Amino acid sequence: MTTPAHPSSFAQSPLQRFLTATEVDTRLLGMIGALAIIWVGFNIFSGGLFLTPRNLWNLSVQTASVAVMVTGMVLVIVTRNIDLSVGSILGLVGMVMGVMQTQILPVQLGLGLGHPMIWILSLAAGIAVGIGIGALQGTIIAYLKVPAFIVTLGGYLVWRGAAWWVTAGRTVAPMDTTFQLMGGGPFGAIGAMWSWVVGIIACAAIVIGLYFGRQQRRRFNFPQRPVWAEITLAVIGCAAAIGAVAVANAYPWPVRIAQNYAGANNIPVPEGGLFISHGIAIPVLIAIGVGVAMTFLTTRTRFGRYVYAMGGNPEAAELAGINTRWVTVKIFMLMGALCAIAAAISTARLNAATNALGTLDELYVIAAAVIGGTSLAGGVGTVAGALLGAVVMQSLQSGMVLMGIDSPLQSIVVGIVLVFAVWLDTLYRRNKH
């Protein structure tokens, strides 16, 4: 049975026909084009340093913590709220996890340094604190009717002060050795072989997802994409996954670390030196896992449908029987848990909990969500777009650092990009209606 042509496919340019057939989100495609321009531009102005395996690998690790938080910020903004406290929550939770690892668990509870349960208990304590903070803020917003802007602005100040109070301003270090793996580095990556395994699994997931999506459309008599469009999407997705793995595997361990590893494991060192691939970093895998889970939550669950219904029309959602106040509390609890995961990544990467941890992260998280297509008017936003927005934000910062641009000018650029993104969103919604 041939699939009928889409009604709008006549009298269109080849590009328009391609976009119509593949159903690619034009905003997402535009962001990918903007990201490509940013990467190529910075690569030219940095003398070819930007598009190297080393810089792209570091870029992925640096993006991980913001990427984790932005998946939750999408839900917050979709429901017409805002969370200005995410950076401060990250700082407080990071300090709590640091104190748990260096003082409470090994000394006061007598587990001893290096105990295998230390990192697990520390992470669990951090997530519990993050969820508790989110529940408190969400309850005040939902049940006491205090605007989210004011509640989270207060949280921005309160939790940053509380982080200082935990250790009276002292830096806490070092972290548990197993905990450090969540921050990346030579040992915080999965190596070449397992990276290829991840790439193959990703390709299989893309193909299977497209196949079952087509089956579902056929089952409910929905319009189907042409077969060539499905194949094109599968090829592009698999090429992106394999390309990312190839880049990660092209970045070797530092020479000294590779030599020490070879000496400790009786591995002969070739004349040209030992090449050991980093592979995909563990924090990047965590961010991808969170992104997949949050995409499923927002698109395939009742909770996700409630969130978008509230964002589209809060009054209608409440009249439809949705407990909007409880959903709001759950959104902020989820945001707190994601801040805790991001805190674990940031703390492990620094191998220390400092009072500066998470400073200005709220700016980058909100900016990434908005740049990724999440509308401040509510009801519109995707996790995939927000993750791409996080990559765009971190690419801007990384590129400016490579070019030696001063920090104040970096802030100016980020601010301009944020305003520009909101303006584009306003134009998009105006043209749509």
Short mmCIF file of C-alpha atoms in Angstrom, two decimals:
data_model
loop_
_atom_site.label_atom_id
_atom_site.label_comp_id
_atom_site.label_asym_id
_atom_site.label_seq_id
_atom_site.Cartn_x
_atom_site.Cartn_y
_atom_site.Cartn_z
CA MET A 1 0.00 0.00 0.00
CA THR A 2 1.51 3.33 -1.01
CA THR A 3 1.55 6.13 1.49
CA PRO A 4 -0.44 9.14 0.25
CA ALA A 5 1.53 12.27 -0.38
CA HIS A 6 1.39 14.95 2.25
CA PRO A 7 -1.12 17.65 1.19
CA SER A 8 1.47 20.38 1.51
CA SER A 9 4.14 18.51 -0.46
CA PHE A 10 3.05 19.99 -3.81
CA ALA A 11 4.69 23.14 -5.20
CA GLN A 12 7.48 23.02 -2.59
CA SER A 13 11.22 23.35 -2.97
CA PRO A 14 13.35 20.20 -2.48
CA LEU A 15 14.40 21.45 0.99
CA GLN A 16 10.80 22.08 2.00
CA ARG A 17 9.78 18.64 0.73
CA PHE A 18 12.63 17.09 2.72
CA LEU A 19 11.64 18.89 5.92
CA THR A 20 7.98 18.01 5.41
CA ALA A 21 8.72 14.33 4.73
CA THR A 22 11.14 13.88 7.64
CA GLU A 23 9.06 16.07 10.01
CA VAL A 24 12.23 17.64 11.34
CA ASP A 25 11.62 20.52 13.76
CA THR A 26 12.81 23.62 11.87
CA ARG A 27 13.80 25.36 15.11
CA LEU A 28 15.98 22.40 16.08
CA LEU A 29 17.49 22.35 12.61
CA GLY A 30 18.19 26.06 12.86
CA MET A 31 19.98 25.52 16.18
CA ILE A 32 22.12 22.78 14.66
CA GLY A 33 23.04 25.18 11.84
CA ALA A 34 23.88 27.92 14.36
CA LEU A 35 26.01 25.46 16.35
CA ALA A 36 27.88 24.48 13.17
CA ILE A 37 28.58 28.14 12.40
CA ILE A 38 29.81 28.73 15.97
CA TRP A 39 32.13 25.71 15.82
CA VAL A 40 33.57 26.57 12.39
CA GLY A 41 33.96 30.25 13.34
CA PHE A 42 35.78 29.53 16.60
CA ASN A 43 37.94 26.94 14.85
CA ILE A 44 39.07 29.56 12.32
CA PHE A 45 39.71 32.30 14.88
CA SER A 46 41.47 29.94 17.32
CA GLY A 47 43.87 28.71 14.69
CA GLY A 48 42.31 25.26 14.37
CA LEU A 49 42.27 24.51 18.11
CA PHE A 50 38.49 24.32 18.59
CA LEU A 51 37.62 21.34 16.40
CA THR A 52 40.23 19.02 17.88
CA PRO A 53 39.37 15.77 19.71
CA ARG A 54 40.88 17.18 22.91
CA ASN A 55 38.76 20.35 22.92
CA LEU A 56 35.56 18.59 21.84
CA TRP A 57 36.04 15.94 24.53
CA ASN A 58 36.58 18.63 27.18
CA LEU A 59 33.60 20.55 25.80
CA SER A 60 31.37 17.51 26.29
CA VAL A 61 32.54 17.09 29.90
CA GLN A 62 32.10 20.80 30.68
CA THR A 63 28.56 20.70 29.26
CA ALA A 64 27.47 17.69 31.34
CA SER A 65 26.41 19.40 34.59
CA VAL A 66 24.46 22.19 32.85
CA ALA A 67 22.91 19.61 30.48
CA VAL A 68 21.62 17.59 33.43
CA MET A 69 20.01 20.64 35.07
CA VAL A 70 18.53 22.06 31.88
CA THR A 71 16.38 18.94 31.39
CA GLY A 72 14.55 19.87 34.59
CA MET A 73 14.49 23.58 33.81
CA VAL A 74 12.45 22.77 30.70
CA LEU A 75 9.60 21.48 32.90
CA VAL A 76 9.86 24.46 35.22
CA ILE A 77 9.66 27.00 32.39
CA VAL A 78 7.00 25.05 30.46
CA THR A 79 4.70 25.49 33.49
CA ARG A 80 5.34 29.26 33.41
CA ASN A 81 7.64 29.20 36.42
CA ILE A 82 11.35 29.93 36.83
CA ASP A 83 14.09 28.61 39.11
CA LEU A 84 16.87 31.08 39.92
CA SER A 85 18.29 28.92 42.71
CA VAL A 86 19.73 25.97 40.74
CA GLY A 87 23.34 27.20 40.97
CA SER A 88 23.07 27.76 44.72
CA ILE A 89 21.42 24.35 45.24
CA LEU A 90 24.29 22.79 43.29
CA GLY A 91 26.81 24.59 45.51
CA LEU A 92 25.09 23.54 48.75
CA VAL A 93 24.58 19.91 47.71
CA GLY A 94 28.16 19.70 46.45
CA MET A 95 29.39 20.92 49.83
CA VAL A 96 27.15 18.41 51.66
CA MET A 97 28.50 15.54 49.54
CA GLY A 98 32.06 16.74 50.12
CA VAL A 99 31.60 16.84 53.91
CA MET A 100 29.95 13.41 53.82
CA GLN A 101 32.97 11.93 52.04
CA THR A 102 35.73 13.60 54.01
CA GLN A 103 34.33 13.90 57.55
CA ILE A 104 30.97 12.37 58.41
CA LEU A 105 31.20 8.90 56.81
CA PRO A 106 34.93 8.07 57.16
CA VAL A 107 35.59 9.78 60.52
CA GLN A 108 32.41 10.30 62.52
CA LEU A 109 30.71 7.07 61.40
CA GLY A 110 33.96 5.13 61.26
CA LEU A 111 33.74 3.74 57.74
CA GLY A 112 37.31 4.76 57.00
CA LEU A 113 38.69 6.43 53.88
CA GLY A 114 38.24 4.42 50.70
CA HIS A 115 35.24 2.41 51.91
CA PRO A 116 33.21 1.27 48.85
CA MET A 117 29.94 2.62 50.29
CA ILE A 118 31.19 6.17 50.82
CA TRP A 119 30.46 7.46 47.32
CA ILE A 120 27.05 5.77 47.21
CA LEU A 121 25.93 7.14 50.59
CA SER A 122 27.30 10.60 49.75
CA LEU A 123 25.44 10.69 46.45
CA ALA A 124 22.24 9.44 48.11
CA ALA A 125 22.53 12.13 50.82
CA GLY A 126 23.07 14.82 48.18
CA ILE A 127 20.04 13.71 46.16
CA ALA A 128 17.93 13.62 49.34
CA VAL A 129 18.98 17.19 50.20
CA GLY A 130 18.24 18.34 46.63
CA ILE A 131 14.79 16.73 46.65
CA GLY A 132 14.07 18.25 50.07
CA ILE A 133 15.01 21.75 48.90
CA GLY A 134 12.90 21.32 45.77
CA ALA A 135 9.93 20.10 47.82
CA LEU A 136 10.20 23.12 50.14
CA GLN A 137 10.38 25.64 47.31
CA GLY A 138 7.67 23.86 45.30
CA THR A 139 5.32 23.79 48.30
CA ILE A 140 5.73 27.52 48.92
CA ILE A 141 5.09 28.23 45.23
CA ALA A 142 2.14 25.86 44.80
CA TYR A 143 0.32 26.04 48.11
CA LEU A 144 1.27 29.45 49.52
CA LYS A 145 0.96 31.07 46.06
CA VAL A 146 4.25 32.95 46.33
CA PRO A 147 5.60 33.63 42.80
CA ALA A 148 8.35 31.26 41.72
CA PHE A 149 10.59 34.19 40.83
CA ILE A 150 10.56 35.46 44.42
CA VAL A 151 10.82 32.02 46.07
CA THR A 152 13.78 30.91 43.97
CA LEU A 153 15.45 34.34 44.20
CA GLY A 154 15.27 33.91 47.96
CA GLY A 155 16.61 30.38 47.52
CA TYR A 156 19.46 31.75 45.42
CA LEU A 157 20.58 33.76 48.46
CA VAL A 158 19.65 31.28 51.21
CA TRP A 159 21.27 28.17 49.74
CA ARG A 160 24.44 30.00 48.74
CA GLY A 161 24.76 31.25 52.31
CA ALA A 162 24.00 27.77 53.65
CA ALA A 163 26.80 26.30 51.52
CA TRP A 164 29.24 28.66 53.19
CA TRP A 165 27.80 27.86 56.63
CA VAL A 166 28.35 24.09 56.22
CA THR A 167 32.14 24.45 56.38
CA ALA A 168 32.54 28.12 57.40
CA GLY A 169 33.87 28.89 53.94
CA ARG A 170 36.53 26.17 53.78
CA THR A 171 37.18 24.15 50.63
CA VAL A 172 36.59 20.42 51.10
CA ALA A 173 38.96 18.04 49.31
CA PRO A 174 39.87 15.48 48.09
CA MET A 175 36.85 13.44 47.05
CA ASP A 176 36.52 9.64 47.23
CA THR A 177 38.45 7.98 44.38
CA THR A 178 35.37 6.17 43.03
CA PHE A 179 33.30 9.34 43.30
CA GLN A 180 35.92 11.17 41.21
CA LEU A 181 35.09 8.96 38.22
CA MET A 182 31.84 10.89 37.75
CA GLY A 183 33.90 13.96 36.85
CA GLY A 184 35.68 12.51 33.83
CA GLY A 185 39.46 12.46 33.33
CA PRO A 186 41.56 9.56 32.00
CA PHE A 187 40.08 7.09 34.47
CA GLY A 188 36.62 8.67 34.38
CA ALA A 189 35.98 7.49 30.82
CA ILE A 190 35.00 4.10 29.45
CA GLY A 191 37.76 3.57 26.87
CA ALA A 192 37.67 2.81 23.16
CA MET A 193 36.03 -0.62 23.17
CA TRP A 194 33.10 0.22 25.43
CA SER A 195 32.61 3.51 23.60
CA TRP A 196 32.10 1.57 20.36
CA VAL A 197 29.64 -0.67 22.21
CA VAL A 198 27.72 2.43 23.31
CA GLY A 199 27.77 3.74 19.74
CA ILE A 200 26.38 0.47 18.37
CA ILE A 201 23.67 0.42 21.05
CA ALA A 202 22.75 4.01 20.16
CA CYS A 203 22.45 3.11 16.48
CA ALA A 204 20.31 0.09 17.29
CA ALA A 205 18.08 2.24 19.53
CA ILE A 206 17.62 4.79 16.74
CA VAL A 207 16.64 2.14 14.18
CA ILE A 208 14.34 0.30 16.59
CA GLY A 209 12.73 3.56 17.70
CA LEU A 210 11.99 4.59 14.12
CA TYR A 211 10.62 1.11 13.32
CA PHE A 212 8.26 0.95 16.30
CA GLY A 213 7.23 4.57 15.74
CA ARG A 214 6.21 3.62 12.21
CA GLN A 215 4.32 0.59 13.52
CA GLN A 216 2.42 2.75 16.01
CA ARG A 217 1.43 5.19 13.28
CA ARG A 218 0.17 2.37 11.11
CA ARG A 219 -1.75 0.91 14.05
CA PHE A 220 -3.63 4.14 14.70
CA ASN A 221 -3.95 5.10 11.01
CA PHE A 222 -1.78 8.19 11.40
CA PRO A 223 0.05 9.65 8.35
CA GLN A 224 3.41 7.93 7.85
CA ARG A 225 6.72 9.32 6.70
CA PRO A 226 7.99 7.99 3.36
CA VAL A 227 10.37 5.04 3.69
CA TRP A 228 13.24 7.08 2.26
CA ALA A 229 12.69 9.70 4.99
CA GLU A 230 12.86 7.02 7.70
CA ILE A 231 16.08 5.64 6.18
CA THR A 232 17.56 9.14 5.95
CA LEU A 233 16.81 9.84 9.62
CA ALA A 234 18.34 6.49 10.62
CA VAL A 235 21.50 7.15 8.58
CA ILE A 236 21.93 10.68 9.97
CA GLY A 237 21.34 9.54 13.56
CA CYS A 238 23.73 6.60 13.31
CA ALA A 239 26.37 8.73 11.58
CA ALA A 240 26.17 11.30 14.39
CA ALA A 241 26.52 8.58 17.06
CA ILE A 242 29.45 6.84 15.35
CA GLY A 243 31.12 10.19 14.64
CA ALA A 244 30.86 11.23 18.30
CA VAL A 245 32.42 7.93 19.40
CA ALA A 246 35.22 8.31 16.84
CA VAL A 247 36.04 11.80 18.16
CA ALA A 248 36.03 10.58 21.79
CA ASN A 249 38.33 7.69 20.89
CA ALA A 250 40.72 9.98 19.01
CA TYR A 251 41.67 11.80 22.24
CA PRO A 252 44.50 9.89 23.97
CA TRP A 253 45.55 9.87 27.61
CA PRO A 254 48.33 12.34 28.53
CA VAL A 255 51.79 10.84 27.88
CA ARG A 256 52.89 10.76 31.54
CA ILE A 257 49.67 9.11 32.75
CA ALA A 258 49.85 6.53 29.96
CA GLN A 259 53.48 5.73 30.85
CA ASN A 260 52.68 5.35 34.55
CA TYR A 261 49.74 3.09 33.68
CA ALA A 262 51.93 0.97 31.41
CA GLY A 263 54.60 0.66 34.11
CA ALA A 264 52.07 -0.34 36.78
CA ASN A 265 50.50 -2.99 34.52
CA ASN A 266 53.70 -4.28 32.82
CA ILE A 267 52.58 -3.07 29.40
CA PRO A 268 55.40 -2.54 26.87
CA VAL A 269 55.58 1.02 25.55
CA PRO A 270 56.06 1.26 21.74
CA GLU A 271 58.73 3.51 20.31
CA GLY A 272 56.21 6.18 19.28
CA GLY A 273 54.54 6.15 22.71
CA LEU A 274 51.49 4.37 24.10
CA PHE A 275 48.14 5.47 22.68
CA ILE A 276 45.26 4.85 25.10
CA SER A 277 41.91 6.36 24.11
CA HIS A 278 39.81 8.21 26.64
CA GLY A 279 36.57 7.15 25.01
CA ILE A 280 33.28 8.64 26.17
CA ALA A 281 33.49 10.35 29.56
CA ILE A 282 31.31 9.03 32.38
CA PRO A 283 29.70 12.47 33.07
CA VAL A 284 28.68 12.62 29.39
CA LEU A 285 27.05 9.19 29.71
CA ILE A 286 25.23 10.41 32.83
CA ALA A 287 23.97 13.50 30.96
CA ILE A 288 22.83 11.39 28.00
CA GLY A 289 21.09 8.94 30.34
CA VAL A 290 19.30 11.78 32.14
CA GLY A 291 18.32 13.28 28.78
CA VAL A 292 16.82 10.00 27.56
CA ALA A 293 14.97 9.45 30.85
CA MET A 294 13.59 13.00 30.90
CA THR A 295 12.52 12.75 27.25
CA PHE A 296 10.60 9.58 28.09
CA LEU A 297 9.09 11.27 31.16
CA THR A 298 7.90 14.30 29.21
CA THR A 299 6.58 12.51 26.12
CA ARG A 300 5.41 9.08 27.29
CA THR A 301 3.97 9.52 30.79
CA ARG A 302 0.85 11.01 32.33
CA PHE A 303 3.03 13.36 34.40
CA GLY A 304 4.60 14.78 31.23
CA ARG A 305 1.19 15.37 29.65
CA TYR A 306 0.04 17.13 32.82
CA VAL A 307 3.09 19.42 32.72
CA TYR A 308 2.41 20.58 29.17
CA ALA A 309 -1.32 20.90 29.81
CA MET A 310 -0.57 23.18 32.77
CA GLY A 311 1.81 25.25 30.68
CA GLY A 312 -0.67 25.61 27.83
CA ASN A 313 -3.60 26.66 30.02
CA PRO A 314 -3.32 26.33 33.83
CA GLU A 315 -6.99 27.12 34.47
CA ALA A 316 -8.24 24.55 31.95
CA ALA A 317 -5.82 21.96 33.35
CA GLU A 318 -7.18 22.46 36.85
CA LEU A 319 -10.78 22.27 35.62
CA ALA A 320 -9.86 19.02 33.83
CA GLY A 321 -9.04 17.45 37.19
CA ILE A 322 -5.25 17.81 37.21
CA ASN A 323 -3.84 18.45 40.69
CA THR A 324 -1.73 21.35 39.45
CA ARG A 325 -0.30 22.19 42.87
CA TRP A 326 1.03 18.68 43.49
CA VAL A 327 2.44 18.50 39.95
CA THR A 328 4.25 21.80 40.59
CA VAL A 329 5.78 20.42 43.80
CA LYS A 330 6.94 17.29 41.95
CA ILE A 331 8.54 19.41 39.22
CA PHE A 332 10.62 21.33 41.75
CA MET A 333 11.52 18.11 43.60
CA LEU A 334 12.75 16.69 40.30
CA MET A 335 14.70 19.89 39.66
CA GLY A 336 16.37 19.50 43.06
CA ALA A 337 17.36 15.90 42.32
CA LEU A 338 18.86 16.92 38.98
CA CYS A 339 20.80 19.71 40.71
CA ALA A 340 22.24 17.05 43.04
CA ILE A 341 23.36 14.89 40.10
CA ALA A 342 24.93 17.96 38.49
CA ALA A 343 26.62 18.76 41.81
CA ALA A 344 28.14 15.28 41.89
CA ILE A 345 29.55 15.78 38.38
CA SER A 346 30.95 19.25 39.14
CA THR A 347 32.41 18.27 42.52
CA ALA A 348 33.98 15.10 41.13
CA ARG A 349 35.45 17.01 38.19
CA LEU A 350 37.10 19.57 40.49
CA ASN A 351 37.95 16.90 43.08
CA ALA A 352 36.84 19.48 45.64
CA ALA A 353 33.75 21.22 47.01
CA THR A 354 34.25 24.99 46.95
CA ASN A 355 32.06 27.97 47.78
CA ALA A 356 32.28 29.14 44.17
CA LEU A 357 30.74 25.89 42.89
CA GLY A 358 27.67 26.56 40.74
CA THR A 359 28.16 30.32 40.58
CA LEU A 360 26.20 31.75 37.60
CA ASP A 361 25.01 28.26 36.63
CA GLU A 362 21.42 29.49 36.87
CA LEU A 363 22.20 31.95 34.07
CA TYR A 364 23.60 29.25 31.80
CA VAL A 365 20.81 26.77 32.58
CA ILE A 366 17.99 29.24 31.89
CA ALA A 367 19.77 30.55 28.80
CA ALA A 368 20.31 27.01 27.47
CA ALA A 369 16.63 26.16 27.94
CA VAL A 370 15.45 29.35 26.20
CA ILE A 371 17.98 29.05 23.37
CA GLY A 372 16.83 25.44 22.99
CA GLY A 373 13.30 26.58 22.18
CA THR A 374 11.60 26.51 25.60
CA SER A 375 9.11 29.37 25.61
CA LEU A 376 8.95 31.65 28.65
CA ALA A 377 5.22 32.00 27.85
CA GLY A 378 4.83 28.33 28.83
CA GLY A 379 3.55 25.19 27.15
CA VAL A 380 6.40 24.82 24.62
CA GLY A 381 9.79 23.17 25.00
CA THR A 382 11.67 19.93 24.44
CA VAL A 383 14.44 18.19 26.34
CA ALA A 384 16.39 17.55 23.12
CA GLY A 385 16.30 21.24 22.21
CA ALA A 386 17.40 22.24 25.71
CA LEU A 387 20.35 19.82 25.59
CA LEU A 388 21.38 21.31 22.26
CA GLY A 389 21.03 24.74 23.83
CA ALA A 390 23.41 23.66 26.61
CA VAL A 391 25.97 22.62 23.98
CA VAL A 392 25.57 26.00 22.26
CA MET A 393 26.11 27.90 25.53
CA GLN A 394 29.16 25.87 26.50
CA SER A 395 30.57 26.16 22.96
CA LEU A 396 30.35 29.95 23.20
CA GLN A 397 32.13 29.95 26.54
CA SER A 398 34.79 27.43 25.48
CA GLY A 399 35.45 29.24 22.21
CA MET A 400 35.85 32.60 23.93
CA VAL A 401 38.28 31.08 26.44
CA LEU A 402 40.37 29.63 23.58
CA MET A 403 40.46 33.06 21.95
CA GLY A 404 41.58 34.67 25.20
CA ILE A 405 38.50 36.86 25.62
CA ASP A 406 38.18 38.37 29.11
CA SER A 407 35.52 37.03 31.48
CA PRO A 408 33.48 40.30 31.60
CA LEU A 409 33.20 40.29 27.80
CA GLN A 410 32.13 36.63 27.91
CA SER A 411 29.24 37.61 30.19
CA ILE A 412 28.28 40.39 27.78
CA VAL A 413 28.16 37.94 24.87
CA VAL A 414 26.07 35.41 26.83
CA GLY A 415 23.63 38.14 27.86
CA ILE A 416 23.23 39.34 24.27
CA VAL A 417 22.68 35.78 23.03
CA LEU A 418 20.00 35.20 25.68
CA VAL A 419 18.07 38.37 24.76
CA PHE A 420 18.40 37.50 21.08
CA ALA A 421 17.03 33.99 21.71
CA VAL A 422 13.99 35.34 23.57
CA TRP A 423 13.37 37.81 20.74
CA LEU A 424 13.49 34.98 18.19
CA ASP A 425 11.05 32.98 20.33
CA THR A 426 8.68 35.97 20.38
CA LEU A 427 8.87 36.27 16.60
CA TYR A 428 8.30 32.54 16.17
CA ARG A 429 5.17 32.53 18.34
CA ARG A 430 3.85 35.68 16.64
CA ASN A 431 4.26 34.18 13.16
CA LYS A 432 2.76 30.87 14.30
CA HIS A 433 -0.40 32.55 15.47
#
